[in-house]
Coordinates of C-alpha atoms and ligand atoms in Angstrom, one line a residue:
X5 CA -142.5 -92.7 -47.6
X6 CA -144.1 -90.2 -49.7
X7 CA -142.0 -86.8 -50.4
X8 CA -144.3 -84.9 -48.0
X9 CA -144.0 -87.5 -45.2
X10 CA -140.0 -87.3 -45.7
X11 CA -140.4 -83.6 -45.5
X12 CA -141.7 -83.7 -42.3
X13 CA -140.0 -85.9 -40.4
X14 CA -137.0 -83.7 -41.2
X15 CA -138.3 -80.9 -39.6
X16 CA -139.3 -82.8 -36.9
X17 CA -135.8 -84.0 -36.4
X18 CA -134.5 -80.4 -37.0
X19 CA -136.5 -79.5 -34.1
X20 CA -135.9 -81.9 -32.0
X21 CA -132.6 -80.8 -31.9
X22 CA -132.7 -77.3 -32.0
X23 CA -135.3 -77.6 -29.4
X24 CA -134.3 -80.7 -27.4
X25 CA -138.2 -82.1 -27.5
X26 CA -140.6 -84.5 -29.1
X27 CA -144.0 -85.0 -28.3
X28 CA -145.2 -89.1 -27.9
X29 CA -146.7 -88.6 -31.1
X30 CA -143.9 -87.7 -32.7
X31 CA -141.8 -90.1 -31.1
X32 CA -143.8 -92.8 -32.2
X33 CA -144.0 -91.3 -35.5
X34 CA -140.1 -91.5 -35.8
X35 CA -139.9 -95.2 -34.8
X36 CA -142.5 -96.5 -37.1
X37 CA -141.2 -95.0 -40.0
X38 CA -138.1 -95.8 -39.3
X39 CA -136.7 -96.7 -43.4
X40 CA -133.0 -96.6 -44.6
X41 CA -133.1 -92.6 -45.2
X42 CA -134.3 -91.6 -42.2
X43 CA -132.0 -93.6 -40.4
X44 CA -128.9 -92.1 -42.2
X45 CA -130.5 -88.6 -41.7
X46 CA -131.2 -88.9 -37.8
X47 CA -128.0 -90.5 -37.4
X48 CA -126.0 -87.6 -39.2
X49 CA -127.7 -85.0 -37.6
X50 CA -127.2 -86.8 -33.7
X51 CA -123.6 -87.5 -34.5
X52 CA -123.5 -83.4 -35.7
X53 CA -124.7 -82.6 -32.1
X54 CA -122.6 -85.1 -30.3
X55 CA -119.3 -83.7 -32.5
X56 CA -120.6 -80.1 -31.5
X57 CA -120.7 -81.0 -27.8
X58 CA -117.6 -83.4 -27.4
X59 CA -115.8 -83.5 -30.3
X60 CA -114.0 -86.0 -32.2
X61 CA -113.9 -87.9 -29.1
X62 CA -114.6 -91.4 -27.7
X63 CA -114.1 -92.1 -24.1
X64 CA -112.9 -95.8 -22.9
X65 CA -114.3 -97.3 -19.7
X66 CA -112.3 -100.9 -19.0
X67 CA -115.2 -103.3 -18.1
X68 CA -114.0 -105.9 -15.5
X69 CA -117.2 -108.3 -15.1
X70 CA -116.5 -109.4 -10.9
X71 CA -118.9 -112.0 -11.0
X72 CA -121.6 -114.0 -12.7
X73 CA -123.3 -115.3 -9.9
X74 CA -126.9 -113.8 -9.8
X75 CA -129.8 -114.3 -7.2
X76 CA -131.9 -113.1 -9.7
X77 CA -133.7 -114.8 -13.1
X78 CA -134.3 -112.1 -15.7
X79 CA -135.9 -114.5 -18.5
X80 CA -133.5 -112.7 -21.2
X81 CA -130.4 -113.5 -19.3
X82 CA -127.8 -116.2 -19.8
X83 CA -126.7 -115.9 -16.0
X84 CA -129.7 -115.6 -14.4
X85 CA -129.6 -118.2 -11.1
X86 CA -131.5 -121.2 -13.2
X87 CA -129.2 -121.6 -15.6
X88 CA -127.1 -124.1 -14.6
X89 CA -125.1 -124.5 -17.7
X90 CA -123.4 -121.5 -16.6
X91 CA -119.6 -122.2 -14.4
X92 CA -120.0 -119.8 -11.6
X93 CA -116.9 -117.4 -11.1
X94 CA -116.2 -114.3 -9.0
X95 CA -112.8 -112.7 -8.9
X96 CA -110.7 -111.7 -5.9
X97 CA -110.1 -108.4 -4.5
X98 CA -106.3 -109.2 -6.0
X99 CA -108.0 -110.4 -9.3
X100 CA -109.5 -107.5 -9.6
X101 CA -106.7 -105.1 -8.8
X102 CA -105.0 -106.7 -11.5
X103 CA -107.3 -105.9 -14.0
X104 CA -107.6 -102.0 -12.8
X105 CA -103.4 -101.9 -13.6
X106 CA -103.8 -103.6 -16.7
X107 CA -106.5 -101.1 -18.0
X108 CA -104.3 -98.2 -15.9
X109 CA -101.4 -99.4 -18.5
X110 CA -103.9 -99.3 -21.7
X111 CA -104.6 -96.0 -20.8
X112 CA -108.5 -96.4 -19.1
X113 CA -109.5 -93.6 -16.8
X114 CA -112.5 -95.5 -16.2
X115 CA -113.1 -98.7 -14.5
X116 CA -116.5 -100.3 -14.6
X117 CA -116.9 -103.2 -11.6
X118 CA -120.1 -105.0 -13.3
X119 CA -121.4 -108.3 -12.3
X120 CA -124.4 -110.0 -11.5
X121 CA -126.2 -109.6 -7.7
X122 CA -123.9 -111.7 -6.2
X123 CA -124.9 -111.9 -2.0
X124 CA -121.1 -113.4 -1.7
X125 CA -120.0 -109.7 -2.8
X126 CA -120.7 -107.7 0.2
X127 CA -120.8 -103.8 1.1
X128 CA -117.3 -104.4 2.7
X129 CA -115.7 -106.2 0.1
X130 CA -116.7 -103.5 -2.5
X131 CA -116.0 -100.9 -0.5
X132 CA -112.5 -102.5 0.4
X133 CA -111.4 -103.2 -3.0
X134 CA -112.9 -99.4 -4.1
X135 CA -110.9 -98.3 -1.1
X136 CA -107.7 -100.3 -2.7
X137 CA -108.5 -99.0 -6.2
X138 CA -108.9 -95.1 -5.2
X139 CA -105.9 -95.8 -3.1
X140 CA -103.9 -97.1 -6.4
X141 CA -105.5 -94.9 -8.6
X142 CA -106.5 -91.8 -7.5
X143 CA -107.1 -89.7 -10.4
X144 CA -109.3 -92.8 -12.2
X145 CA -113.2 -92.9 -12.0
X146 CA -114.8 -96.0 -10.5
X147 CA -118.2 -97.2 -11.7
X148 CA -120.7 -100.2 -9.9
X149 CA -122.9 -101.7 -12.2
X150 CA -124.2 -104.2 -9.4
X151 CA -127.6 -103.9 -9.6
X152 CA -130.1 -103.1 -7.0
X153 CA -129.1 -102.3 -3.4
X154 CA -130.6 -100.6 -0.7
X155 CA -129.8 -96.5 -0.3
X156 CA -127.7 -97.3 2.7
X157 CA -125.0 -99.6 0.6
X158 CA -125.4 -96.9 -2.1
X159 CA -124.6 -94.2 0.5
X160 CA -121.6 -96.3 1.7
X161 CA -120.0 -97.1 -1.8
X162 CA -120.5 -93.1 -2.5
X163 CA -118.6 -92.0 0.4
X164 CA -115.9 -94.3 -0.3
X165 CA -115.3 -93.0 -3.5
X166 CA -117.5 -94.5 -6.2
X167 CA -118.3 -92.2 -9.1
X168 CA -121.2 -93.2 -11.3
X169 CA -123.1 -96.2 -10.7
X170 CA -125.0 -97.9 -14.0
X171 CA -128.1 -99.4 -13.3
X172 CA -130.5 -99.8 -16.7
X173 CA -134.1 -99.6 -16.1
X174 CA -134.6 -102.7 -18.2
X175 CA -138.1 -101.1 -19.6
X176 CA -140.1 -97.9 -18.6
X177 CA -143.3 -100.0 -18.8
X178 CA -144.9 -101.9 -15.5
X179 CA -146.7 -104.6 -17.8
X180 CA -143.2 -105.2 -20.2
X181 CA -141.1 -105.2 -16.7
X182 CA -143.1 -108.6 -15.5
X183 CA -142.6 -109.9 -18.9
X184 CA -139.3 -109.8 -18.7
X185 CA -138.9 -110.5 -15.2
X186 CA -140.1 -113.6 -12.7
X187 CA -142.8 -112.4 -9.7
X188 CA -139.7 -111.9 -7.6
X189 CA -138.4 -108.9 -9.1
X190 CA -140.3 -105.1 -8.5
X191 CA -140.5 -102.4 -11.0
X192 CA -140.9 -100.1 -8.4
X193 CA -138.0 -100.7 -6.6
X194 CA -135.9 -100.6 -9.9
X195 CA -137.0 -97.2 -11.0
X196 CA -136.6 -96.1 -7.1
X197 CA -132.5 -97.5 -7.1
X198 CA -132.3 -95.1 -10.0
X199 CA -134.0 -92.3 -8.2
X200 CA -132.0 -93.0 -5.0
X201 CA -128.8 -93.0 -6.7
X202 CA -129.4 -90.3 -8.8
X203 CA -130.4 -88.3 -5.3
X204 CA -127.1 -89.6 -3.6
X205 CA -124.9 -87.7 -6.3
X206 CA -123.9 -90.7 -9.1
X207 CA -123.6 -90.0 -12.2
X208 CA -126.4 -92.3 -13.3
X209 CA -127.3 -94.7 -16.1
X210 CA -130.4 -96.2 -17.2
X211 CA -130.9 -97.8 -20.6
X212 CA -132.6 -100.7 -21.9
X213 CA -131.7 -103.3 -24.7
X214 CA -134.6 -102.8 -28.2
X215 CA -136.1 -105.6 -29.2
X216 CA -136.7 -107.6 -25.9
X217 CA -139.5 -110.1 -26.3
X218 CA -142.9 -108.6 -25.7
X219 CA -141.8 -105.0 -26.6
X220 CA -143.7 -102.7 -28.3
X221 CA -143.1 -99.6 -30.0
X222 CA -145.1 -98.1 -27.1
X223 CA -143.0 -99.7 -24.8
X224 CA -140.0 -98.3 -26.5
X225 CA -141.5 -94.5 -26.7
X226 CA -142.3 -94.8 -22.7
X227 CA -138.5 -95.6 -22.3
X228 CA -137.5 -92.6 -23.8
X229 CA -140.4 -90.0 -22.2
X230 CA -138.6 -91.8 -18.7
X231 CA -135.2 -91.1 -19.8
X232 CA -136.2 -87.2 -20.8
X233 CA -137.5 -87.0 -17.7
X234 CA -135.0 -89.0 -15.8
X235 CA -132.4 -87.4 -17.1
X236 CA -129.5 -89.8 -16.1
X237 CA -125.3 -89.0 -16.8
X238 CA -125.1 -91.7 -19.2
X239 CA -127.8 -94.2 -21.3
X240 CA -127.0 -97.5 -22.5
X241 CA -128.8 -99.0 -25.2
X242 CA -128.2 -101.8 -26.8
X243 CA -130.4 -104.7 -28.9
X244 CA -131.4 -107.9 -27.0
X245 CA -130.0 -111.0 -27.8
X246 CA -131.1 -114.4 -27.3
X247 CA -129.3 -116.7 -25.0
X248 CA -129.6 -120.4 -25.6
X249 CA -129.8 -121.8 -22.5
X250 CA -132.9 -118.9 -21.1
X251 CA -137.0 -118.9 -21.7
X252 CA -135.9 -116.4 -24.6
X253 CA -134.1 -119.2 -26.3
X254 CA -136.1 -118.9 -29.5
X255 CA -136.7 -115.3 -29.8
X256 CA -135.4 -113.0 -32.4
X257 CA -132.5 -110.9 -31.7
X258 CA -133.6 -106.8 -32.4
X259 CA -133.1 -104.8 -34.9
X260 CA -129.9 -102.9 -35.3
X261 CA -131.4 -100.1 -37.4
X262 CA -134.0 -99.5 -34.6
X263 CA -131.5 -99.4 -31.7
X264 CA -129.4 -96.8 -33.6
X265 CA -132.6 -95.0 -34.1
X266 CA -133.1 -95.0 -30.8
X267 CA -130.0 -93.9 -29.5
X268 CA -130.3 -91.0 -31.9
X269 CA -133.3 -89.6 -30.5
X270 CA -131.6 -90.3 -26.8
X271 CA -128.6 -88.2 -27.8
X272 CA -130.9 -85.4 -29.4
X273 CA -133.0 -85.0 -26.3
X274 CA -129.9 -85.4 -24.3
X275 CA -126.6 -83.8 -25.5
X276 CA -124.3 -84.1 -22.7
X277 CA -125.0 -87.6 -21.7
X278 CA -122.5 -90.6 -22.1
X279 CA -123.9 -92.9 -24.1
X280 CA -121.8 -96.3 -25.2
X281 CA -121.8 -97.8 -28.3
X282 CA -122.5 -101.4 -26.8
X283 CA -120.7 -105.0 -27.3
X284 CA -124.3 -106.3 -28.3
X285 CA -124.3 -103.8 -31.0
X286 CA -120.7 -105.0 -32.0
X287 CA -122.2 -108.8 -31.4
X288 CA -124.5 -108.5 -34.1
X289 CA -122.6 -106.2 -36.6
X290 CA -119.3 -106.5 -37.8
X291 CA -119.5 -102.2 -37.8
X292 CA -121.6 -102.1 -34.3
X293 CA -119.0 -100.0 -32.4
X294 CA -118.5 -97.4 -35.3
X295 CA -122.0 -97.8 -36.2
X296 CA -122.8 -96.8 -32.8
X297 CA -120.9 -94.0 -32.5
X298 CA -122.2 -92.6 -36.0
X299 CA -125.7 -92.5 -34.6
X300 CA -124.4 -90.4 -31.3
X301 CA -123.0 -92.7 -28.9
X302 CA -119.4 -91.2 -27.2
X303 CA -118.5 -94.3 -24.8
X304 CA -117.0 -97.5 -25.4
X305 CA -116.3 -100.3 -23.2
X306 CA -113.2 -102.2 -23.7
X307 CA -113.4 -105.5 -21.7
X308 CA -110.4 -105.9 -19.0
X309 CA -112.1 -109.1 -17.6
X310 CA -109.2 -111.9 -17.3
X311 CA -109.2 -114.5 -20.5
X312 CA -110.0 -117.8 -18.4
X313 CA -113.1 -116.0 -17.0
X314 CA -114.6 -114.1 -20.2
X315 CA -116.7 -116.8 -21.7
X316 CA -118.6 -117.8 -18.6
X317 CA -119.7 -113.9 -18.3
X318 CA -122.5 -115.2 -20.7
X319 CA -125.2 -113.0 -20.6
X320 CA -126.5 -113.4 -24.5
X321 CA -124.7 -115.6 -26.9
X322 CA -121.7 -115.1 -29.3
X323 CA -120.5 -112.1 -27.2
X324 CA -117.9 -110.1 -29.3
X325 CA -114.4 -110.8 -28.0
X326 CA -114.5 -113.6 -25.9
X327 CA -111.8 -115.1 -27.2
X328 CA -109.2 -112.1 -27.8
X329 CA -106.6 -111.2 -25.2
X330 CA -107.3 -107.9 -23.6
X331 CA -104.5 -105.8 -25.2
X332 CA -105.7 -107.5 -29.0
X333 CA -109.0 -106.3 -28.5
X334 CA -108.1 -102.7 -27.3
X335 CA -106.0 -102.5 -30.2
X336 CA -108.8 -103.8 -32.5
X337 CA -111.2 -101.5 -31.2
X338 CA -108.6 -98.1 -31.5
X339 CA -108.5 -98.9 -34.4
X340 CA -112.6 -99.3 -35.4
X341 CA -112.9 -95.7 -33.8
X342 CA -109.9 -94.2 -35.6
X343 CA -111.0 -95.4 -39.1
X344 CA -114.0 -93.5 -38.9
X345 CA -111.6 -90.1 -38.1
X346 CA -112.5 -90.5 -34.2
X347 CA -110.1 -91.3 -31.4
X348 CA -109.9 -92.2 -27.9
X349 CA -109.6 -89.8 -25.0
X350 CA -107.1 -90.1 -21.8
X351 CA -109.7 -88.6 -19.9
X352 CA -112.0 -89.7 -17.1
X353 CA -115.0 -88.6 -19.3
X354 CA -117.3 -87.3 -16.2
X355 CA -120.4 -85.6 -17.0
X356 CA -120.9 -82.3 -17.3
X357 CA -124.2 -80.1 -17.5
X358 CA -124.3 -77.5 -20.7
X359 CA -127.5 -77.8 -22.0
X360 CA -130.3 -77.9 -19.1
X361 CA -130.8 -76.0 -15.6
X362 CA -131.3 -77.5 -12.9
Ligands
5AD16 N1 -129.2 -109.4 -24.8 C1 -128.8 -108.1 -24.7 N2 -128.6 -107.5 -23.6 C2 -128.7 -108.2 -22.4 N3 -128.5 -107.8 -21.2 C3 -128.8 -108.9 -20.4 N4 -129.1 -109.9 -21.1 C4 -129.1 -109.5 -22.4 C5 -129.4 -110.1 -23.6 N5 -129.8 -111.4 -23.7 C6 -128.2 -106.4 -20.8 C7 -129.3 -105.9 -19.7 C8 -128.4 -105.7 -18.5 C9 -127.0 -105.4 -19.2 C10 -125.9 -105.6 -18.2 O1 -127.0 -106.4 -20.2 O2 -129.9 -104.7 -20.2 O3 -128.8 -104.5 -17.8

């Protein structure tokens, strides 16, 4: 970059954050420069807002992965319904309770119930076992990442207590969506769950992984214009990784530096959101978590899923910490977040409105 170009994209990045907005072009400007300085600048200046806004803090959600059964066949996946390498699991409403007092004991406020869309898992077993958590744990947060379902069952799980529901978007862009996804699945009806939920009262996340196949830097600029205007609670982002047994087999992983680029710009346009700093990011980088957090991400995501069940929750391959015990890899990752002078909160970690007016 010449010294006049470098010159400007500070001042772009200095306003962006003073001023909380980019134009496409300069979005696109951002990500196609993208070199080893700017990244280091961006990512200072993100992690400046994010220390300004929540401090020295990271806050822990314990990740309990329910099932991985899936009636649906997302190409980048590893447990899409195809794959028939995969061992099919889904934990019971004991099984589950179990991991909600073993993250109660690490000290999680959060509890995230992910898993794949699994029609075994019904609206009254989910609301039970939220009824039983809630019951057990009344001062914790409960979080669905369960994919799509219709605004009655989201209605249902929010009256019963569920607090934020995480739902990424996958990509912002019609044409990317059905390269990603078989004839089966709608764009629109994605981008209306996250509407609907948003409407019901969730705090809301949308995200998408970088460096899915097919995606352009286009692509990746229309993700972040939805996500301004979407607004969600929380935004995870995180780079694709290929899964051996998927159509996506033999595609290359993304780029690290791009994904933290990306989650710079998310945190700049949005300073009160939750953003994690994703396993995939850990995955591919020995530093992913702290790198993460250096670029502006606040969340991490401890996994509270039960040993024997870890390794068949599959959804790219190598997937950091498949083989630690729970309490090994809480410890592991305290300590990650403390060695860069950050620590973990014993907080729920809700969301809270500073910057924008509704
Ligand atoms: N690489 C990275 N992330 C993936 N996800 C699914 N498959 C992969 C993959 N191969 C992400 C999707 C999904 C989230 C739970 O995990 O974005 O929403």
């Amino acid at each position: 970059m010449t010294q006049k170009c470098v010159v400007y994209m500070r001042k772009l990045i200095d306003n962006l954050k003073s001023k909380r907005c980019l134009s496409r072009e300069d979005i696109t400007l951002l990500l196609t420069s993208l070199d080893e300085d700017l990244l280091i600048y961006i990512n200072k200046v993100a992690r400046e807002a994010t220390d300004a806004r929540f401090g020295k803090t990271v806050y822990a959600r314990g990740l309990i992965e329910l099932t991985n059964y899936c009636r649906n066949n997302c190409y980048y996946c590893g447990i899409r319904r195809e794959n028939k390498q995969v061992e099919r699991y889904r934990l019971t409403a004991d099984e589950i309770l179990e991991c909600c007092r073993q993250g109660d004991r690490l000290g999680l406020k959060t509890f995230v119930l992910q898993g794949g869309e699994d029609p075994r898992l019904t609206d009254n077993f989910l609301e039970d076992v939220l009824l039983r958590i809630k019951k057990e744990f009344p001062n914790h947060a409960v979080t669905f990442s369960l994919g799509e379902k219709s605004r009655e069952s989201y209605q249902k799980f929010f009256a019963a207590g569920a607090d934020r529901y995480l739902l990424r978007h996958e990509t912002a862009t019609r044409e990317h969506y059905q390269q990603l996804h078989p004839e089966d699945m709608s764009f629109d009806n994605r981008i209306n769950c996250l509407h609907e939920l948003k409407a019901i009262g969730y705090q809301t996340g949308a995200g998408m992984m970088i460096g899915s196949p097919g995606q352009t830097v286009e692509n990746i600029v229309e993700d972040i214009l939805f996500i301004k205007k979407l607004r969600p609670q929380m935004v995870g982002i995180g780079p694709f990784i290929p899964q051996h047994d998927t159509p996506f087999a033999n595609e290359p992983a993304g780029s690290i530096d791009l994904t933290l680029m990306v989650i710079s710009i998310i945190r700049l346009l949005l300073p009160d959101a939750l953003m994690p700093s994703t396993t995939a990011l850990a995955t591919l980088n020995q530093h992913g978590y702290q790198r993460g957090i250096l670029a502006g991400a606040n969340v991490v995501m401890p996994n509270l899923t039960p040993q024997e069940y870890r390794a068949k929750y599959a959804i790219y391959d190598n997937k950091k910490a498949m083989f630690f015990a729970v309490e090994q890899e809480f410890e592991e990752l305290k300590q990650q977040i403390t060695s860069i002078g950050y620590h973990l909160s014993n907080s729920r970690g809700d969301y809270h409105n500073t910057f924008y007016h509704v």
